[in-house]
Short mmCIF file of C-alpha atoms and ligand atoms in Angstrom, two decimals:
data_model
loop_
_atom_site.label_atom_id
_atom_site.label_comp_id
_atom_site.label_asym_id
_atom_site.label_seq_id
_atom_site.Cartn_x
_atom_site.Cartn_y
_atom_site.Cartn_z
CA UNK A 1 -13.22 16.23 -29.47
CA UNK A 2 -9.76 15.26 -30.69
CA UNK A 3 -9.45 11.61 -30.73
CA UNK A 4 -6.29 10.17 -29.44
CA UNK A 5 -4.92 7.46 -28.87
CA UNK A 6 -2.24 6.23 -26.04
CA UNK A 7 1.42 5.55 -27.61
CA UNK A 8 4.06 3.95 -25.48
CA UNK A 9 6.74 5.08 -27.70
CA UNK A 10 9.10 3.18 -30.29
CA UNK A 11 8.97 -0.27 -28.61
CA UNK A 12 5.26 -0.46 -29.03
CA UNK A 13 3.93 -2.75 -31.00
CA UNK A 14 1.30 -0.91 -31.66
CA UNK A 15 2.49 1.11 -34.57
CA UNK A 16 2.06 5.09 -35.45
CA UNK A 17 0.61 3.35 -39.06
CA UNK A 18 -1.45 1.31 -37.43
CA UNK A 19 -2.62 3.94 -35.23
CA UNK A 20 -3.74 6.46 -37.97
CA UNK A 21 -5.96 3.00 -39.11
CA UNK A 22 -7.67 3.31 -35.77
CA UNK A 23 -8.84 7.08 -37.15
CA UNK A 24 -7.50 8.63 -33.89
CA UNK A 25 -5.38 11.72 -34.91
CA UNK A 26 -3.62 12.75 -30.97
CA UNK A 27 -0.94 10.58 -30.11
CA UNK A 28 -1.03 10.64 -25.98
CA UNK A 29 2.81 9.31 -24.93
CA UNK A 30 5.38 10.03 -22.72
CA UNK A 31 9.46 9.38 -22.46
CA UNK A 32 8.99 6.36 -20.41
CA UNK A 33 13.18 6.06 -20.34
CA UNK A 34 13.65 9.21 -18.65
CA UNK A 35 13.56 8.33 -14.45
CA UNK A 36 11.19 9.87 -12.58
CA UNK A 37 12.71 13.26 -11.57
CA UNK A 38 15.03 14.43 -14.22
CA UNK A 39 14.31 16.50 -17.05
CA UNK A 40 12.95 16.22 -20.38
CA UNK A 41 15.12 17.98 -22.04
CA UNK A 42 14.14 19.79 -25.52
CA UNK A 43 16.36 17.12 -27.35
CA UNK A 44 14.76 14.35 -26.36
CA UNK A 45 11.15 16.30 -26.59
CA UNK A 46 12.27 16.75 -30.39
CA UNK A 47 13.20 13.35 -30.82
CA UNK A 48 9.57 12.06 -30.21
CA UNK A 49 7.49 14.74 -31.68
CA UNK A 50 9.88 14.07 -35.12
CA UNK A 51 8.64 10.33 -34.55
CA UNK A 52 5.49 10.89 -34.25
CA UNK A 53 5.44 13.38 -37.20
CA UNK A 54 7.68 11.63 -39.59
CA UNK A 55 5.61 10.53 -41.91
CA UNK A 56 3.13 13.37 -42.71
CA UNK A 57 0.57 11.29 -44.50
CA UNK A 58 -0.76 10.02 -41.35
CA UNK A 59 -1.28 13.95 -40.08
CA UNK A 60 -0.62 12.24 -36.46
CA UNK A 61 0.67 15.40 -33.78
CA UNK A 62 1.67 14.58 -30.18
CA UNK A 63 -1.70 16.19 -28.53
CA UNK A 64 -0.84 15.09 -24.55
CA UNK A 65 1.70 14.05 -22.20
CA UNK A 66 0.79 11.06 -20.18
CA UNK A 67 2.62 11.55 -17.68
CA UNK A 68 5.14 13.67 -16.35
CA UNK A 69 5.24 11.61 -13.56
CA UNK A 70 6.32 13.29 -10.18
CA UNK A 71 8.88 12.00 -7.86
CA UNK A 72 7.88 9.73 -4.61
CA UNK A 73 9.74 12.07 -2.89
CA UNK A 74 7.73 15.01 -3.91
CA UNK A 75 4.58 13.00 -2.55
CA UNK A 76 6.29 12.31 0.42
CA UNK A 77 7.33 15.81 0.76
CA UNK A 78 10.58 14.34 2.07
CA UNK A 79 13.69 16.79 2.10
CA UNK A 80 14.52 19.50 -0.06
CA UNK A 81 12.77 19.43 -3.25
CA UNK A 82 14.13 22.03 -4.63
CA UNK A 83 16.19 20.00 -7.36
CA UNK A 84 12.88 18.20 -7.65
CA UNK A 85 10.66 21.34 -8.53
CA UNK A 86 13.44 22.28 -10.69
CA UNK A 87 13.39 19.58 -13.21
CA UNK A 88 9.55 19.44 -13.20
CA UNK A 89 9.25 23.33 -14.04
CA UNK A 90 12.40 22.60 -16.55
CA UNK A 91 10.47 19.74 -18.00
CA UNK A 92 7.47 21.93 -18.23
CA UNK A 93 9.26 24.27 -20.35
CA UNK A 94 10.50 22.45 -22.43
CA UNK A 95 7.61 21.03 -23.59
CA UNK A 96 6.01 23.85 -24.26
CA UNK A 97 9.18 25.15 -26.73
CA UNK A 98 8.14 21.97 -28.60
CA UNK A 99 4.21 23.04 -28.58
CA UNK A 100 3.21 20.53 -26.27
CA UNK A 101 1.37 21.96 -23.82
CA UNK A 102 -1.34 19.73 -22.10
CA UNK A 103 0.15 17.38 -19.29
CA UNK A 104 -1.53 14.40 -17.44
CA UNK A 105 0.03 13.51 -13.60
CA UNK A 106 -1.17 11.60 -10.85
CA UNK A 107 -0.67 11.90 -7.60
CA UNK A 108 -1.07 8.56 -6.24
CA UNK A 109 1.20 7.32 -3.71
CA UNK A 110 3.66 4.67 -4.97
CA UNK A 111 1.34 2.58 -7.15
CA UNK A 112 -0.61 3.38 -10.14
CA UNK A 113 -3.57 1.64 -11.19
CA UNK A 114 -3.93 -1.82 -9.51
CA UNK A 115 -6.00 -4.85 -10.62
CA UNK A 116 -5.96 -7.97 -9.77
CA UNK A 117 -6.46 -9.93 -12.47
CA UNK A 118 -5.80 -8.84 -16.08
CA UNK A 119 -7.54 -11.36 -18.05
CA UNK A 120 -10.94 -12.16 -16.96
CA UNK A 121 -12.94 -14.17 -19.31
CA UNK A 122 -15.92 -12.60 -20.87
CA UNK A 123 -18.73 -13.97 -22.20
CA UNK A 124 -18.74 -15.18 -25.65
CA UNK A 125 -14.87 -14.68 -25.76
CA UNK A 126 -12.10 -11.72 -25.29
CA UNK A 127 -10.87 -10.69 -21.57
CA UNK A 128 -11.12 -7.80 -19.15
CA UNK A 129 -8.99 -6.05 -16.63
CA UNK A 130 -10.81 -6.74 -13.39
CA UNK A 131 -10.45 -6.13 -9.53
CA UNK A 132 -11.31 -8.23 -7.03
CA UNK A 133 -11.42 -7.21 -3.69
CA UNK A 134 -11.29 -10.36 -1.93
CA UNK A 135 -8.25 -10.92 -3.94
CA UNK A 136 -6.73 -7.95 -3.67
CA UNK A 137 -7.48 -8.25 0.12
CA UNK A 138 -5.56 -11.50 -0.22
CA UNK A 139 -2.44 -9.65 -1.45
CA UNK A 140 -2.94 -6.91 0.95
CA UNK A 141 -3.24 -9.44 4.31
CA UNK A 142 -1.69 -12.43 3.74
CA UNK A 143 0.90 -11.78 1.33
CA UNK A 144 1.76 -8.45 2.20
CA UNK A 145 0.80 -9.47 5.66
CA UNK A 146 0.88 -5.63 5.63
CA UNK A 147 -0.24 -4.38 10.17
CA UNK A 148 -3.57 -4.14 10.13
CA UNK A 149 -4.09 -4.53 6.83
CA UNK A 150 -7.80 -7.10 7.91
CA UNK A 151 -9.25 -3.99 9.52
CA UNK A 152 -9.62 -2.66 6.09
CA UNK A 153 -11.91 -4.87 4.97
CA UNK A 154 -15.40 -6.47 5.46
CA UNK A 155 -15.78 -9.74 7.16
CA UNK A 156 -17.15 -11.54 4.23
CA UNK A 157 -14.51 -9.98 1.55
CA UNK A 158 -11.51 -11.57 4.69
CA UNK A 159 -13.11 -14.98 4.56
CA UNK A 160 -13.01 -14.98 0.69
CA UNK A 161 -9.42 -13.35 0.88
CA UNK A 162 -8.61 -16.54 3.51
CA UNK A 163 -10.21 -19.01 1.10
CA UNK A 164 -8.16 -17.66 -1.79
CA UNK A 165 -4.47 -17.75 0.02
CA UNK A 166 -5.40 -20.96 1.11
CA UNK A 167 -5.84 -22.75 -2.23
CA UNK A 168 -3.47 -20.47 -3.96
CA UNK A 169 -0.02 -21.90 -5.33
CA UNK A 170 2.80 -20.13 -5.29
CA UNK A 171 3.00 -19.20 -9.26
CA UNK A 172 -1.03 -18.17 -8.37
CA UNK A 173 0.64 -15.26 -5.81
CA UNK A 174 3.59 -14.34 -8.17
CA UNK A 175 0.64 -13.75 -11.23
CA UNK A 176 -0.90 -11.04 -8.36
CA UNK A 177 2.07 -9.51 -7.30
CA UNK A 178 2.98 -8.88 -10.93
CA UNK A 179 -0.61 -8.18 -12.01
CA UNK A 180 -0.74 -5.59 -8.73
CA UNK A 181 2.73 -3.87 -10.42
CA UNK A 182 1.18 -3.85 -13.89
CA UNK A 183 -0.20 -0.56 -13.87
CA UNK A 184 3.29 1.20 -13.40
CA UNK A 185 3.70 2.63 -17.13
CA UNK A 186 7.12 2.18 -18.64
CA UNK A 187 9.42 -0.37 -17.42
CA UNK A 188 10.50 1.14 -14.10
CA UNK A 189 9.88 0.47 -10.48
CA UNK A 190 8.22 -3.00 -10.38
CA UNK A 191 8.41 -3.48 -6.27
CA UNK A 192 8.70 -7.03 -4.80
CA UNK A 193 7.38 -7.90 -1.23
CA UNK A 194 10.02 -6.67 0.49
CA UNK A 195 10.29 -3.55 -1.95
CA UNK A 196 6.68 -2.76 -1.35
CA UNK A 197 7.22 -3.10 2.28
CA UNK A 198 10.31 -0.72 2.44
CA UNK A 199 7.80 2.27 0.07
CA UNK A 200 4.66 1.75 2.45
CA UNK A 201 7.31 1.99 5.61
CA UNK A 202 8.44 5.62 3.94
CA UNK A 203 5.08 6.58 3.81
CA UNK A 204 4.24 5.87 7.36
CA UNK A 205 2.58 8.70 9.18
CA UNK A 206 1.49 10.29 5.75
CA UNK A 207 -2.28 10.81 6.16
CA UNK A 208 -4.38 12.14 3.43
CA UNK A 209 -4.58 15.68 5.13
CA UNK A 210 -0.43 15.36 4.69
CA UNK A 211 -0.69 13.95 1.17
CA UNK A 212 -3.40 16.41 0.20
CA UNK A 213 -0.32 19.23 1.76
CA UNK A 214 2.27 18.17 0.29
CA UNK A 215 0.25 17.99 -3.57
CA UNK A 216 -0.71 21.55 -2.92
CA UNK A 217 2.83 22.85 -2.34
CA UNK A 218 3.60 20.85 -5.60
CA UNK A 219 0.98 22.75 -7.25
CA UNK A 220 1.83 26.38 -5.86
CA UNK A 221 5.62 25.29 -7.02
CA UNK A 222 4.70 24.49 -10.60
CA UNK A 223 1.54 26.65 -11.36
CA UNK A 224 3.47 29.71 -12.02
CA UNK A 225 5.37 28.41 -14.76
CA UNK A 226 2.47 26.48 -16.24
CA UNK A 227 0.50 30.59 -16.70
CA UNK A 228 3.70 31.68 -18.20
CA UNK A 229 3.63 28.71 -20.55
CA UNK A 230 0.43 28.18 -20.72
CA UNK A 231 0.46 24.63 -20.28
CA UNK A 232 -2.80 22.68 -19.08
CA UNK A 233 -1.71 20.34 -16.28
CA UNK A 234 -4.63 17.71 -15.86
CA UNK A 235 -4.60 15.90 -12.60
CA UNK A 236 -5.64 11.99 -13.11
CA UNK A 237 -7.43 10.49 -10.30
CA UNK A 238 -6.97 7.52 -8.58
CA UNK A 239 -7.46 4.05 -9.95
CA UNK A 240 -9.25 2.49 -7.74
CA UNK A 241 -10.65 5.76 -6.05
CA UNK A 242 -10.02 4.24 -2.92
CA UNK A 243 -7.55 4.13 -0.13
CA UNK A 244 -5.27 1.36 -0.93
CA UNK A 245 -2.60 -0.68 1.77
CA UNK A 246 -2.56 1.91 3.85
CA UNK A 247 -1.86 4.65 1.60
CA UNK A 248 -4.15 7.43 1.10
CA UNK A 249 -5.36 8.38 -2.11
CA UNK A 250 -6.84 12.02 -2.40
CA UNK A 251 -8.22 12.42 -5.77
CA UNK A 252 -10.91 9.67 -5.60
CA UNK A 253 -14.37 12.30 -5.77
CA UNK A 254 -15.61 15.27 -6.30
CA UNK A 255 -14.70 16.85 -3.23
CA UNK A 256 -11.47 15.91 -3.63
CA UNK A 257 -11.16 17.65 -7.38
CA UNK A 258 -12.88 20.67 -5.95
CA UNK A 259 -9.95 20.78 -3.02
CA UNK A 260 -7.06 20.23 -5.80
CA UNK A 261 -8.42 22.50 -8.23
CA UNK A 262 -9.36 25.66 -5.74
CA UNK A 263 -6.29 25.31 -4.10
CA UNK A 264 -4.34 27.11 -6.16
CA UNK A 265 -6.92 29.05 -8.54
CA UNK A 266 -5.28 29.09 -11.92
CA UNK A 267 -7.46 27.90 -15.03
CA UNK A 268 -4.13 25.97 -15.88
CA UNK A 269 -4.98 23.84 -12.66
CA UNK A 270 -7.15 21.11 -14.63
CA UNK A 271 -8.67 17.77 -14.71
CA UNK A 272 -8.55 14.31 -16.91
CA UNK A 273 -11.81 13.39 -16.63
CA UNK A 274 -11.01 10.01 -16.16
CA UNK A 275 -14.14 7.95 -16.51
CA UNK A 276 -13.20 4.87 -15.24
CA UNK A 277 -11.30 5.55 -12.75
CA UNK A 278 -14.35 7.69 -11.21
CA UNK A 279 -16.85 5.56 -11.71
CA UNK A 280 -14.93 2.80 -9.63
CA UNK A 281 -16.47 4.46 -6.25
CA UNK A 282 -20.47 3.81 -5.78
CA UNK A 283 -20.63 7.41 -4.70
CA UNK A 284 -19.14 9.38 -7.51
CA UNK A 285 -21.53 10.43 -10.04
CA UNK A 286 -19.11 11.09 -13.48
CA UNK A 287 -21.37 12.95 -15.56
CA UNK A 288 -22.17 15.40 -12.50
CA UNK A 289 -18.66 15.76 -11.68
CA UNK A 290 -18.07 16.08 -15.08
CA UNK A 291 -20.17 19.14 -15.10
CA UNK A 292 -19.10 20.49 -12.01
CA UNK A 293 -15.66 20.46 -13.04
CA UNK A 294 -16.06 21.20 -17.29
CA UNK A 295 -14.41 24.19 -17.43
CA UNK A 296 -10.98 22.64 -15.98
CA UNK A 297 -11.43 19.43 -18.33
CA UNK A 298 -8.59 19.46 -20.65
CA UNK A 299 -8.46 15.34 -21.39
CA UNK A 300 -11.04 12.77 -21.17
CA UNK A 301 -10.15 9.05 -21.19
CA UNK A 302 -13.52 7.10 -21.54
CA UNK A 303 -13.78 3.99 -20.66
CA UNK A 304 -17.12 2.38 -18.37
CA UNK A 305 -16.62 -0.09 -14.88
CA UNK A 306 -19.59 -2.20 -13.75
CA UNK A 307 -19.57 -2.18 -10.05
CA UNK A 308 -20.77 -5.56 -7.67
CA UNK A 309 -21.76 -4.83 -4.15
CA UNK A 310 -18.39 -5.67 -2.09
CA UNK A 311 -16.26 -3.29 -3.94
CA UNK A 312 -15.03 -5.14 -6.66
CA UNK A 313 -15.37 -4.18 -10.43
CA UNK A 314 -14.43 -5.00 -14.29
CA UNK A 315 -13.79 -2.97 -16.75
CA UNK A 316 -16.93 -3.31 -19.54
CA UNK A 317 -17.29 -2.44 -23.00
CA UNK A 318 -16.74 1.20 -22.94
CA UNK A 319 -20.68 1.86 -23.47
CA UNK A 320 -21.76 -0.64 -21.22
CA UNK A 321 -21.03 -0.23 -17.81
CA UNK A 322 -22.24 1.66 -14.88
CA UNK A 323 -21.95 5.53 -16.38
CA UNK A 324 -23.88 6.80 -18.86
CA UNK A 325 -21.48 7.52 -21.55
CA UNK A 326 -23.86 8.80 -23.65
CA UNK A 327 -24.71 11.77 -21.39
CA UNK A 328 -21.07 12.19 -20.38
CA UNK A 329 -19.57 12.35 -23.75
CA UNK A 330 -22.70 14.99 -24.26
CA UNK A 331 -21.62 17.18 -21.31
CA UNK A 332 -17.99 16.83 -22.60
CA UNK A 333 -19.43 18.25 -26.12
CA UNK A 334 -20.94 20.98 -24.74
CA UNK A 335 -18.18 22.08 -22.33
CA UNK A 336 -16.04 21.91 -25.99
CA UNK A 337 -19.02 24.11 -27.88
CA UNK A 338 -19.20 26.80 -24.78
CA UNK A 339 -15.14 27.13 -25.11
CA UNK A 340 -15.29 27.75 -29.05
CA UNK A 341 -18.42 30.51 -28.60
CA UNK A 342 -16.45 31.81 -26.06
CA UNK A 343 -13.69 32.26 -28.58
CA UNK A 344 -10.80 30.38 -27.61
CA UNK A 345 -8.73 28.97 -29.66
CA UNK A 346 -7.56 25.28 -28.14
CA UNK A 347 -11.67 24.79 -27.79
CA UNK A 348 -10.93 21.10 -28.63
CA UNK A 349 -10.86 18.55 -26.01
CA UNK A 350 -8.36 15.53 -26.29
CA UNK A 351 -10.15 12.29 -25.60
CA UNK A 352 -8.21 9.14 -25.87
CA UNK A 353 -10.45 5.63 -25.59
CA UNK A 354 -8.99 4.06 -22.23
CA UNK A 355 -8.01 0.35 -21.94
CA UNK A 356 -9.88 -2.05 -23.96
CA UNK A 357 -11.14 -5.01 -23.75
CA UNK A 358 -8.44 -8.08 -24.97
CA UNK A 359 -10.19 -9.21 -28.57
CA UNK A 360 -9.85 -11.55 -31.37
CA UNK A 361 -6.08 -10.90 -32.78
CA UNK A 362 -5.55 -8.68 -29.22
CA UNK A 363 -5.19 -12.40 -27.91
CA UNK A 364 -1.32 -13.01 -27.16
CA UNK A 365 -0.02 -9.95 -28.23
CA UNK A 366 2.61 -8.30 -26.06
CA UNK A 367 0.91 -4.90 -25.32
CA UNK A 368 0.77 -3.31 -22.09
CA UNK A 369 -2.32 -4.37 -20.22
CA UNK A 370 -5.33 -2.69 -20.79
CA UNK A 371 -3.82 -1.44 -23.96
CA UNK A 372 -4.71 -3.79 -26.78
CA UNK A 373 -5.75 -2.74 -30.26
CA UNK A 374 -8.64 -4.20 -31.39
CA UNK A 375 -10.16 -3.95 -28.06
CA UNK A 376 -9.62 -0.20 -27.94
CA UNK A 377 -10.41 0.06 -31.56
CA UNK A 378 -13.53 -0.76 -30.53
CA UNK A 379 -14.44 1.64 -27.52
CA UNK A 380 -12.48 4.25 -29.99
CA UNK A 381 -15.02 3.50 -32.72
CA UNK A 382 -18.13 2.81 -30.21
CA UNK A 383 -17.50 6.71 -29.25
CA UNK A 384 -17.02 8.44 -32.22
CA UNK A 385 -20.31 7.35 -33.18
CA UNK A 386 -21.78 9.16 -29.85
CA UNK A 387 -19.82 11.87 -30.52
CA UNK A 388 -21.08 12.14 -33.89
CA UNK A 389 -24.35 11.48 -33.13
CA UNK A 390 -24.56 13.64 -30.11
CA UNK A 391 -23.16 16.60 -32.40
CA UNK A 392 -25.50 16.42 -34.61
CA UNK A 393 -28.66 16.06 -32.18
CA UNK A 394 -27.51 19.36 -30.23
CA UNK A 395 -25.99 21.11 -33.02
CA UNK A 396 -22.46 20.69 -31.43
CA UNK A 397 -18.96 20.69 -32.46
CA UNK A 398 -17.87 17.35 -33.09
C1 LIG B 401 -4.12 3.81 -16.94
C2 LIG B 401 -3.84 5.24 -17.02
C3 LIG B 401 -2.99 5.73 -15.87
C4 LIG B 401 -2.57 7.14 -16.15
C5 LIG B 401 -1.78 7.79 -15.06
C6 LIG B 401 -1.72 9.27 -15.31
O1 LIG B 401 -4.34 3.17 -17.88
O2 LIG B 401 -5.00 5.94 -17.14
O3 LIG B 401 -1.88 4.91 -15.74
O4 LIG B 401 -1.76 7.17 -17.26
O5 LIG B 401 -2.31 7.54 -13.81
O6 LIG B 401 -0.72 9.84 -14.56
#
């Protein structure tokens, strides 16, 4: 597989030096600065790849976009998109003039992922990104105080959610609101209350069977132009894979996947295999979907979630954890080794390490959350030795 690595552009401070130290190769970024909706035009496109490829001795190429994100209004399916559809299937193009042609998107309505708290303490030192359910339900009822919002959840996870508001100061609910926000990449679109209020009012009367509609018409709009470019769109799912405020969330299993990617039939209608995000829900089993879906894979961001009974979960080491990485970075192998018999060319699957635990140095440092170096240095590291390992046990492509 091609290991990447996730690149928030010039202001990280995670370097492209430092990356090539990490021994990833892909750079996985995306022009945060450009609002949601306009297009990426080849300029700009230029400008990063030249970045990213300045300085040849680090051999680093820009391997994925993560993400073109798509409009709320597009989800919403509010008003004439055409403008909309435009600029995505302009943006589309464009990238692929510049020879980038995989792109990650999500389709979740108004938030991305959502935790509640982004530095649990581990054991023996370092932090994890964790959600809490009683917590979140906290948020969601009392703070929120979002209609309804209690009949969401369980009787024991409310009384928790009660006990929480009730001893919580007010810097306590600030920390949520802005640890609930955190997952919006880029610097765009952090919602207050009232903010968040006024986007779940717009999406009022949006059921998933609407949601799910108003995705495929996005899909039937930009598939065309992703054959003729031959551009891999890979559909993240949700993080949680779970309904959340109110909003539906439709690419949380494998029926879901199987809906998105049948819907319209094109081999450019794909998947990022997102690990994590999967493995959130009990019910999904990654490695099966994995294999149910392999020949539509065209990123995989590993990462492992251990699961506790009321719905809650933190992310673990990127081994550890609930799925089997072992066996999923296997299937993943021998999706890549069936694609390069087969004869294709791009046989190579882009896998980036996802989130990381917060580690020794990570401590302090202003990275975006989940996105610390040593941390993911480590899961990055942890699965190139399965990789390498599994290659050589089954006589696979590495
Ligand atoms: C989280 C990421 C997501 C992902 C988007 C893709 O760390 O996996 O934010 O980039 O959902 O559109």
């Amino acid at each position: 597989m091609e290991q990447c690595w996730r690149w928030f552009g010039p202001e990280d401070v995670i370097t492209l030096p430092m990356i090539r130290q990490t021994g990833a190769t892909g750079i996985v970024t995306a022009l945060h600065q450009i609002p949601y909706g306009e297009v990426w035009s080849v300029d700009e496109i230029e400008k990063r790849k030249a970045m990213i490829a300045a300085d040849p001795v680090l051999g680093l190429r820009w391997s994925v976009v993560e993400s073109l994100p798509i409009h709320e209004r597009i989800k919403l399916g509010e008003g004439d998109l055409t403008g909309l559809f435009d600029n995505y299937r302009q943006s589309m193009r464009n990238l692929a003039a510049c020879g980038v042609d995989v792109i990650c998107y999500n389709f979740m309505p108004v938030l991305d992922w959502t935790r509640t708290l982004l530095n649990a303490p581990l054991p023996g030192g370092g932090t994890a990104l964790r959600f809490d359910i009683a917590v979140f339900a906290a948020f969601d009822c009392f703070m929120l105080e979002r209609p309804g919002a209690e009949a969401d959840f369980a009787p024991e996870t409310l009384a928790k959610a009660r006990a929480w508001f009730g001893r919580s100061t007010p810097a306590d609910r600030d920390r949520l609101l802005a640890t609930i926000m955190a997952g919006l990449p880029g610097a765009f679109d952090r919602f207050d209350i009232p903010g968040l209020r006024k986007m779940l009012a717009a999406y009022r009367g949006i059921t998933a069977d609407r949601l799910r509609d108003n995705l495929a018409r996005f899909l039937r709009e930009i598939m065309p132009v992703a054959e003729e470019c031959n551009i891999k769109m890979c559909i993240h799912p949700d993080d949680p894979p779970r309904p959340l405020m109110g909003l539906p969330r439709i690419v949380s299993n494998g029926a879901d996947i199987g809906f998105i990617l049948s819907v319209v039939p094109s081999p450019m209608n794909g998947l990022t295999l997102c690990a994590g995000s999967l493995g959130a829900n009990p019910d999904n089993d990654c490695v099966a979907i994995a294999r149910r879906f392999a020949d539509r894979i065209y990123f995989a961001h590993l990462r492992n979630v251990r699961k506790e009974p009321d719905g809650s979960f933190q992310e673990a080491a990127h081994l550890d954890g609930d799925t089997d990485m072992v066996a999923l970075v296997v299937a993943l192998l021998e999706e890549q080794q069936r694609r390069k018999d087969a004869g294709l060319n791009d046989w190579r699957i882009p896998m980036r390490p996802d989130h990381g635990h917060e580690l020794l140095d990570d401590v302090g440092k202003k990275t975006h959350p989940g996105y610390p170096a040593i941390g993911r240095l480590k899961g990055l590291a942890e699965l190139r030795g399965v990789m390498a390992a599994a290659a050589k046990f089954y006589n696979f492509q590495p």
